[in-house]
């Protein structure tokens, strides 16, 4: 199975915590066709497969998260893990979409129906709107990128990693103003974020038609594979985990915990029964990543770095930054040793 793993980290919750704002319930969490067709869950009750459709020069199928989420400043990252099969893709083609548009009621029409105003702007005190643009996660969200070491292939000109991890801080969400201002997501506090394709009333107006709020909103991903990279009759993108973390380093651990735990449940505040979705597990099958092309990362592991001819050049715990070059990495965690190659840039 060819894999390209992505963690998209946006606004929300603490990994490994029973108080997480969001963890994945795969039975009804992802959909295609503007969110109208919910995707089926795999036999492992942990994954859902998004089949790509062939277009002009590429295969593509957008996917949306259908669950209501509540984004908070205290939990500022969203995690999504995705792998590909039968295709590969350029990270700069992969896009993330975050849409919130709101309208505020302005009274009553002559027929006594509620009169709704136009979309609020990004600076509205209580109910700001945000652009629905699909931004490239690397170039335009300035994402941190992790590559799973030991998963690389050589395409004739360079190393291509079959698993990648992307970290997006949703404080980078652009606003509705002309300058596409960053950092306004939490300008009015926590963000109520359901998957509404059309405007829905989220606050009822009073008898005079005042004080009501309508909203349409969704978040999702553009899954793209170029024709030249497709190696099967049906390329797919598989979502493995969706959740929230307080820090980007938590993302690497939470997805490993989910893969080794029960999985397949949603966890929100006060949901003690669902906490086994991501249990705290001593994970011997740990991964080693290369962050932004220059830092080796293996959480809770002792790392030793050697040149290609066996000379030790660096060591540390959790992460080690490297100058450009070819290296052999040995990481040890819970008594388990893993040795992989890394090309730092």
Short mmCIF file of C-alpha atoms in Angstrom, two decimals:
data_model
loop_
_atom_site.label_atom_id
_atom_site.label_comp_id
_atom_site.label_asym_id
_atom_site.label_seq_id
_atom_site.Cartn_x
_atom_site.Cartn_y
_atom_site.Cartn_z
CA UNK A 1 0.00 0.00 0.00
CA UNK A 2 1.40 3.35 -1.05
CA UNK A 3 0.92 5.86 1.70
CA UNK A 4 1.02 9.63 1.98
CA UNK A 5 0.05 10.47 5.54
CA UNK A 6 -1.14 13.94 6.39
CA UNK A 7 -1.82 15.58 9.69
CA UNK A 8 -3.70 18.82 9.20
CA UNK A 9 -3.55 20.65 12.46
CA UNK A 10 -6.10 23.33 12.98
CA UNK A 11 -8.06 24.74 15.90
CA UNK A 12 -9.07 22.33 18.77
CA UNK A 13 -8.14 19.67 21.41
CA UNK A 14 -5.57 17.83 23.52
CA UNK A 15 -4.26 14.48 22.32
CA UNK A 16 -4.65 11.55 24.68
CA UNK A 17 -7.06 13.55 26.84
CA UNK A 18 -10.57 12.50 27.94
CA UNK A 19 -11.54 16.16 27.56
CA UNK A 20 -10.84 16.35 23.84
CA UNK A 21 -13.29 18.48 21.88
CA UNK A 22 -13.23 16.17 18.89
CA UNK A 23 -12.26 12.63 18.02
CA UNK A 24 -13.44 10.68 15.06
CA UNK A 25 -16.65 8.71 14.84
CA UNK A 26 -16.02 7.18 11.38
CA UNK A 27 -19.59 5.95 11.01
CA UNK A 28 -20.82 9.35 9.93
CA UNK A 29 -17.93 11.79 9.84
CA UNK A 30 -16.82 12.14 6.20
CA UNK A 31 -18.81 12.70 3.02
CA UNK A 32 -18.44 13.60 -0.67
CA UNK A 33 -20.67 15.46 -3.18
CA UNK A 34 -20.92 18.62 -1.06
CA UNK A 35 -21.37 16.54 2.07
CA UNK A 36 -24.49 14.71 0.87
CA UNK A 37 -23.03 11.22 0.45
CA UNK A 38 -21.53 9.81 3.65
CA UNK A 39 -18.61 7.48 3.01
CA UNK A 40 -18.68 3.91 4.38
CA UNK A 41 -16.36 2.75 7.15
CA UNK A 42 -13.75 0.04 6.64
CA UNK A 43 -13.95 -3.35 8.32
CA UNK A 44 -11.47 -2.16 10.96
CA UNK A 45 -14.01 0.47 12.11
CA UNK A 46 -11.15 2.99 11.95
CA UNK A 47 -10.83 4.07 8.31
CA UNK A 48 -12.92 5.45 5.47
CA UNK A 49 -11.94 5.34 1.78
CA UNK A 50 -12.43 8.26 -0.61
CA UNK A 51 -12.34 6.99 -4.21
CA UNK A 52 -10.96 9.51 -6.68
CA UNK A 53 -12.62 10.29 -10.01
CA UNK A 54 -10.72 10.81 -13.26
CA UNK A 55 -10.65 14.32 -14.68
CA UNK A 56 -8.62 16.37 -17.12
CA UNK A 57 -5.00 15.58 -16.31
CA UNK A 58 -5.68 14.42 -12.76
CA UNK A 59 -7.85 12.34 -10.43
CA UNK A 60 -9.76 14.20 -7.72
CA UNK A 61 -12.54 13.98 -5.15
CA UNK A 62 -13.19 16.61 -2.47
CA UNK A 63 -14.19 15.37 0.97
CA UNK A 64 -15.95 17.13 3.88
CA UNK A 65 -16.11 16.54 7.61
CA UNK A 66 -19.79 16.15 8.53
CA UNK A 67 -19.65 16.34 12.33
CA UNK A 68 -20.21 19.49 14.35
CA UNK A 69 -16.98 20.75 15.92
CA UNK A 70 -16.26 23.45 18.45
CA UNK A 71 -12.90 25.12 17.87
CA UNK A 72 -11.19 26.69 20.89
CA UNK A 73 -8.06 28.76 21.48
CA UNK A 74 -6.97 26.35 24.22
CA UNK A 75 -6.91 23.44 21.77
CA UNK A 76 -5.50 25.01 18.64
CA UNK A 77 -4.81 22.11 16.25
CA UNK A 78 -6.93 19.73 14.18
CA UNK A 79 -5.38 16.37 13.21
CA UNK A 80 -6.29 14.41 10.11
CA UNK A 81 -4.30 11.38 8.98
CA UNK A 82 -4.66 10.34 5.34
CA UNK A 83 -2.90 7.72 3.21
CA UNK A 84 -3.09 7.13 -0.53
CA UNK A 85 -3.25 3.88 -2.47
CA UNK A 86 -2.69 3.41 -6.18
CA UNK A 87 -1.40 6.95 -6.61
CA UNK A 88 0.92 9.58 -5.21
CA UNK A 89 0.63 13.34 -5.14
CA UNK A 90 2.45 16.62 -4.87
CA UNK A 91 1.87 18.20 -1.47
CA UNK A 92 1.67 21.61 -3.11
CA UNK A 93 -1.45 20.46 -4.98
CA UNK A 94 -3.26 19.38 -1.83
CA UNK A 95 -5.70 21.98 -0.52
CA UNK A 96 -7.65 22.62 2.67
CA UNK A 97 -10.95 24.51 2.85
CA UNK A 98 -12.40 26.24 5.89
CA UNK A 99 -15.75 28.02 5.29
CA UNK A 100 -17.89 30.01 7.72
CA UNK A 101 -20.51 32.48 6.47
CA UNK A 102 -23.04 34.07 8.81
CA UNK A 103 -26.04 36.37 8.49
CA UNK A 104 -27.73 38.36 11.27
CA UNK A 105 -31.49 39.05 11.31
CA UNK A 106 -32.50 42.69 10.83
CA UNK A 107 -36.20 42.65 11.69
CA UNK A 108 -39.34 41.58 9.83
CA UNK A 109 -40.45 41.87 6.22
CA UNK A 110 -43.91 43.19 5.30
CA UNK A 111 -45.23 39.62 5.33
CA UNK A 112 -43.87 39.18 8.90
CA UNK A 113 -41.11 36.81 7.76
CA UNK A 114 -37.64 37.35 9.20
CA UNK A 115 -35.43 39.74 7.24
CA UNK A 116 -31.85 38.50 6.99
CA UNK A 117 -28.92 40.79 6.19
CA UNK A 118 -25.93 40.02 4.03
CA UNK A 119 -22.92 38.00 5.16
CA UNK A 120 -21.14 39.42 8.19
CA UNK A 121 -17.55 40.50 7.73
CA UNK A 122 -14.45 39.12 9.44
CA UNK A 123 -14.51 41.87 12.07
CA UNK A 124 -18.08 41.30 13.28
CA UNK A 125 -17.93 41.38 17.08
CA UNK A 126 -19.86 38.17 17.77
CA UNK A 127 -20.35 36.37 14.46
CA UNK A 128 -17.48 36.88 12.01
CA UNK A 129 -17.49 35.14 8.62
CA UNK A 130 -14.43 33.61 6.96
CA UNK A 131 -13.47 33.02 3.35
CA UNK A 132 -14.27 29.73 1.64
CA UNK A 133 -11.11 29.67 -0.46
CA UNK A 134 -9.30 26.37 -0.93
CA UNK A 135 -5.71 27.10 0.06
CA UNK A 136 -2.68 24.93 -0.62
CA UNK A 137 -1.59 23.47 2.69
CA UNK A 138 2.14 23.89 2.14
CA UNK A 139 2.50 27.11 0.16
CA UNK A 140 -0.46 29.09 1.46
CA UNK A 141 -1.01 27.73 4.97
CA UNK A 142 2.75 27.67 5.56
CA UNK A 143 2.39 24.17 6.96
CA UNK A 144 5.04 22.27 8.82
CA UNK A 145 5.73 19.05 6.96
CA UNK A 146 6.86 15.74 8.39
CA UNK A 147 7.99 12.82 6.22
CA UNK A 148 7.96 9.27 7.55
CA UNK A 149 11.49 7.91 7.33
CA UNK A 150 11.81 4.39 6.00
CA UNK A 151 8.94 4.88 3.55
CA UNK A 152 10.83 6.48 0.68
CA UNK A 153 11.16 5.44 -2.95
CA UNK A 154 13.43 6.87 -5.65
CA UNK A 155 11.69 8.27 -8.70
CA UNK A 156 14.86 8.68 -10.75
CA UNK A 157 15.69 12.22 -9.65
CA UNK A 158 14.94 12.46 -5.92
CA UNK A 159 13.69 10.65 -2.84
CA UNK A 160 9.90 10.59 -2.61
CA UNK A 161 8.42 9.70 0.77
CA UNK A 162 5.26 7.61 0.66
CA UNK A 163 4.05 9.03 3.96
CA UNK A 164 3.91 12.71 4.81
CA UNK A 165 2.65 14.63 7.84
CA UNK A 166 1.39 18.17 7.47
CA UNK A 167 0.77 20.52 10.40
CA UNK A 168 -1.52 23.52 9.83
CA UNK A 169 -2.29 26.05 12.53
CA UNK A 170 -5.81 27.30 11.86
CA UNK A 171 -4.85 30.65 13.27
CA UNK A 172 -3.76 31.03 9.65
CA UNK A 173 -7.38 30.93 8.47
CA UNK A 174 -7.94 33.85 6.11
CA UNK A 175 -10.77 36.29 6.70
CA UNK A 176 -13.34 37.93 4.42
CA UNK A 177 -11.56 41.27 4.08
CA UNK A 178 -9.68 42.16 0.90
CA UNK A 179 -6.29 41.55 2.49
CA UNK A 180 -7.30 38.02 3.54
CA UNK A 181 -6.13 38.82 7.06
CA UNK A 182 -4.73 35.92 9.08
CA UNK A 183 -5.32 35.20 12.72
CA UNK A 184 -8.95 36.29 13.12
CA UNK A 185 -10.48 32.87 13.74
CA UNK A 186 -10.90 33.37 17.50
CA UNK A 187 -11.65 37.09 17.38
CA UNK A 188 -15.11 36.34 18.82
CA UNK A 189 -14.13 33.39 21.01
CA UNK A 190 -14.89 29.72 20.40
CA UNK A 191 -16.06 28.82 16.90
CA UNK A 192 -19.22 26.72 16.47
CA UNK A 193 -18.60 24.74 13.31
CA UNK A 194 -21.27 22.38 11.91
CA UNK A 195 -21.35 21.00 8.36
CA UNK A 196 -24.11 23.15 6.82
CA UNK A 197 -24.20 23.31 3.01
CA UNK A 198 -26.98 25.91 3.04
CA UNK A 199 -27.79 28.60 5.59
CA UNK A 200 -29.31 27.22 8.80
CA UNK A 201 -30.61 29.20 11.77
CA UNK A 202 -28.26 28.66 14.71
CA UNK A 203 -29.76 31.43 16.89
CA UNK A 204 -33.52 32.06 16.70
CA UNK A 205 -34.60 35.70 16.28
CA UNK A 206 -36.97 37.29 18.79
CA UNK A 207 -40.57 38.24 18.06
CA UNK A 208 -39.40 41.40 16.30
CA UNK A 209 -37.05 39.47 14.01
CA UNK A 210 -33.94 40.72 15.79
CA UNK A 211 -30.99 38.78 17.26
CA UNK A 212 -31.16 35.75 14.98
CA UNK A 213 -28.12 34.22 13.30
CA UNK A 214 -27.88 31.99 10.23
CA UNK A 215 -24.76 30.09 9.24
CA UNK A 216 -23.38 27.84 6.52
CA UNK A 217 -20.04 26.19 7.20
CA UNK A 218 -17.82 23.25 6.45
CA UNK A 219 -14.22 22.12 6.42
CA UNK A 220 -12.74 19.70 3.96
CA UNK A 221 -9.91 18.65 1.70
CA UNK A 222 -9.18 18.52 -2.00
CA UNK A 223 -7.71 15.08 -2.73
CA UNK A 224 -5.72 15.28 -5.99
CA UNK A 225 -3.52 12.76 -7.82
CA UNK A 226 -1.93 13.56 -11.19
CA UNK A 227 -2.52 11.04 -13.99
CA UNK A 228 1.20 10.30 -14.22
CA UNK A 229 1.28 9.03 -10.63
CA UNK A 230 -1.76 6.73 -10.79
CA UNK A 231 -0.86 3.02 -10.77
CA UNK A 232 -4.28 1.37 -10.32
CA UNK A 233 -7.73 1.48 -11.89
CA UNK A 234 -9.14 3.07 -8.74
CA UNK A 235 -6.79 5.34 -6.76
CA UNK A 236 -7.98 6.19 -3.24
CA UNK A 237 -7.35 8.48 -0.30
CA UNK A 238 -8.00 6.78 3.05
CA UNK A 239 -8.69 8.77 6.21
CA UNK A 240 -7.35 7.02 9.32
CA UNK A 241 -7.80 9.53 12.12
CA UNK A 242 -9.41 12.87 12.83
CA UNK A 243 -8.94 14.58 16.16
CA UNK A 244 -7.53 17.55 18.01
CA UNK A 245 -4.31 18.32 19.84
CA UNK A 246 -2.77 21.14 21.84
CA UNK A 247 0.65 20.95 20.17
CA UNK A 248 1.90 19.66 16.83
CA UNK A 249 4.18 17.13 18.52
CA UNK A 250 1.09 15.49 20.04
CA UNK A 251 -0.18 14.66 16.56
CA UNK A 252 2.55 12.11 15.88
CA UNK A 253 1.68 10.23 19.05
CA UNK A 254 -2.10 10.42 18.90
CA UNK A 255 -2.34 8.77 15.48
CA UNK A 256 -0.05 5.94 16.58
CA UNK A 257 -2.13 5.48 19.73
CA UNK A 258 -5.33 5.44 17.68
CA UNK A 259 -3.92 2.82 15.30
CA UNK A 260 -2.95 0.58 18.21
CA UNK A 261 -6.04 1.21 20.35
CA UNK A 262 -9.73 0.45 19.99
CA UNK A 263 -10.43 3.26 17.55
CA UNK A 264 -13.71 3.89 15.82
CA UNK A 265 -15.33 6.09 18.48
CA UNK A 266 -15.93 9.76 18.95
CA UNK A 267 -14.82 11.47 22.15
CA UNK A 268 -16.07 14.83 23.37
CA UNK A 269 -16.16 16.53 26.76
CA UNK A 270 -17.74 14.30 29.39
CA UNK A 271 -17.88 11.24 27.13
CA UNK A 272 -16.13 8.73 29.38
CA UNK A 273 -17.34 5.69 27.44
CA UNK A 274 -15.65 6.85 24.25
CA UNK A 275 -12.28 7.59 25.79
CA UNK A 276 -10.91 4.23 24.64
CA UNK A 277 -10.93 5.63 21.10
CA UNK A 278 -7.40 6.86 21.74
CA UNK A 279 -6.00 5.06 24.74
CA UNK A 280 -2.59 5.77 26.20
CA UNK A 281 -0.58 2.85 24.89
CA UNK A 282 3.11 1.98 25.18
CA UNK A 283 3.54 1.94 21.42
CA UNK A 284 6.48 -0.20 20.31
CA UNK A 285 5.64 0.32 16.63
CA UNK A 286 6.74 3.95 16.70
CA UNK A 287 7.59 6.08 13.67
CA UNK A 288 10.57 8.31 12.87
CA UNK A 289 9.93 11.49 10.89
CA UNK A 290 11.92 14.18 9.10
CA UNK A 291 10.40 17.57 9.90
CA UNK A 292 10.63 20.31 7.26
CA UNK A 293 13.43 18.41 5.57
CA UNK A 294 15.98 18.98 8.34
CA UNK A 295 14.91 17.78 11.81
CA UNK A 296 14.61 14.11 12.79
CA UNK A 297 11.64 13.56 15.13
CA UNK A 298 10.80 10.45 17.17
CA UNK A 299 8.72 11.28 20.24
CA UNK A 300 10.03 9.80 23.52
CA UNK A 301 12.89 8.09 21.69
CA UNK A 302 16.67 8.35 21.98
CA UNK A 303 18.08 9.35 18.58
CA UNK A 304 21.60 8.77 17.26
CA UNK A 305 22.66 10.08 13.85
CA UNK A 306 25.45 8.63 11.68
CA UNK A 307 26.93 9.59 8.34
CA UNK A 308 26.51 7.15 5.47
CA UNK A 309 29.97 5.69 6.27
CA UNK A 310 29.08 5.07 9.94
CA UNK A 311 30.53 8.10 11.74
CA UNK A 312 28.38 9.36 14.65
CA UNK A 313 27.59 13.04 14.16
CA UNK A 314 24.71 13.85 16.53
CA UNK A 315 22.43 12.48 19.23
CA UNK A 316 19.47 13.63 21.29
CA UNK A 317 16.01 12.81 22.54
CA UNK A 318 12.72 13.49 20.72
CA UNK A 319 14.37 15.48 17.91
CA UNK A 320 17.73 16.31 16.33
CA UNK A 321 18.31 19.06 13.74
CA UNK A 322 20.68 18.20 10.88
CA UNK A 323 22.63 20.07 8.23
CA UNK A 324 22.09 19.03 4.60
CA UNK A 325 23.33 15.53 3.82
CA UNK A 326 22.62 11.79 3.83
CA UNK A 327 22.34 10.14 7.26
CA UNK A 328 21.56 6.87 8.97
CA UNK A 329 19.21 7.36 11.94
CA UNK A 330 18.94 4.97 14.88
CA UNK A 331 16.03 5.60 17.26
CA UNK A 332 15.35 3.57 20.43
CA UNK A 333 12.01 3.68 22.30
CA UNK A 334 10.79 1.32 25.02
CA UNK A 335 13.72 -0.97 24.23
CA UNK A 336 12.78 -1.19 20.54
CA UNK A 337 15.37 -0.03 17.99
CA UNK A 338 14.57 1.34 14.53
CA UNK A 339 17.17 2.29 11.89
CA UNK A 340 16.23 4.39 8.85
CA UNK A 341 17.85 6.59 6.21
CA UNK A 342 17.30 10.36 6.05
CA UNK A 343 18.21 12.97 3.45
CA UNK A 344 18.30 16.39 5.09
CA UNK A 345 18.01 19.45 2.86
#
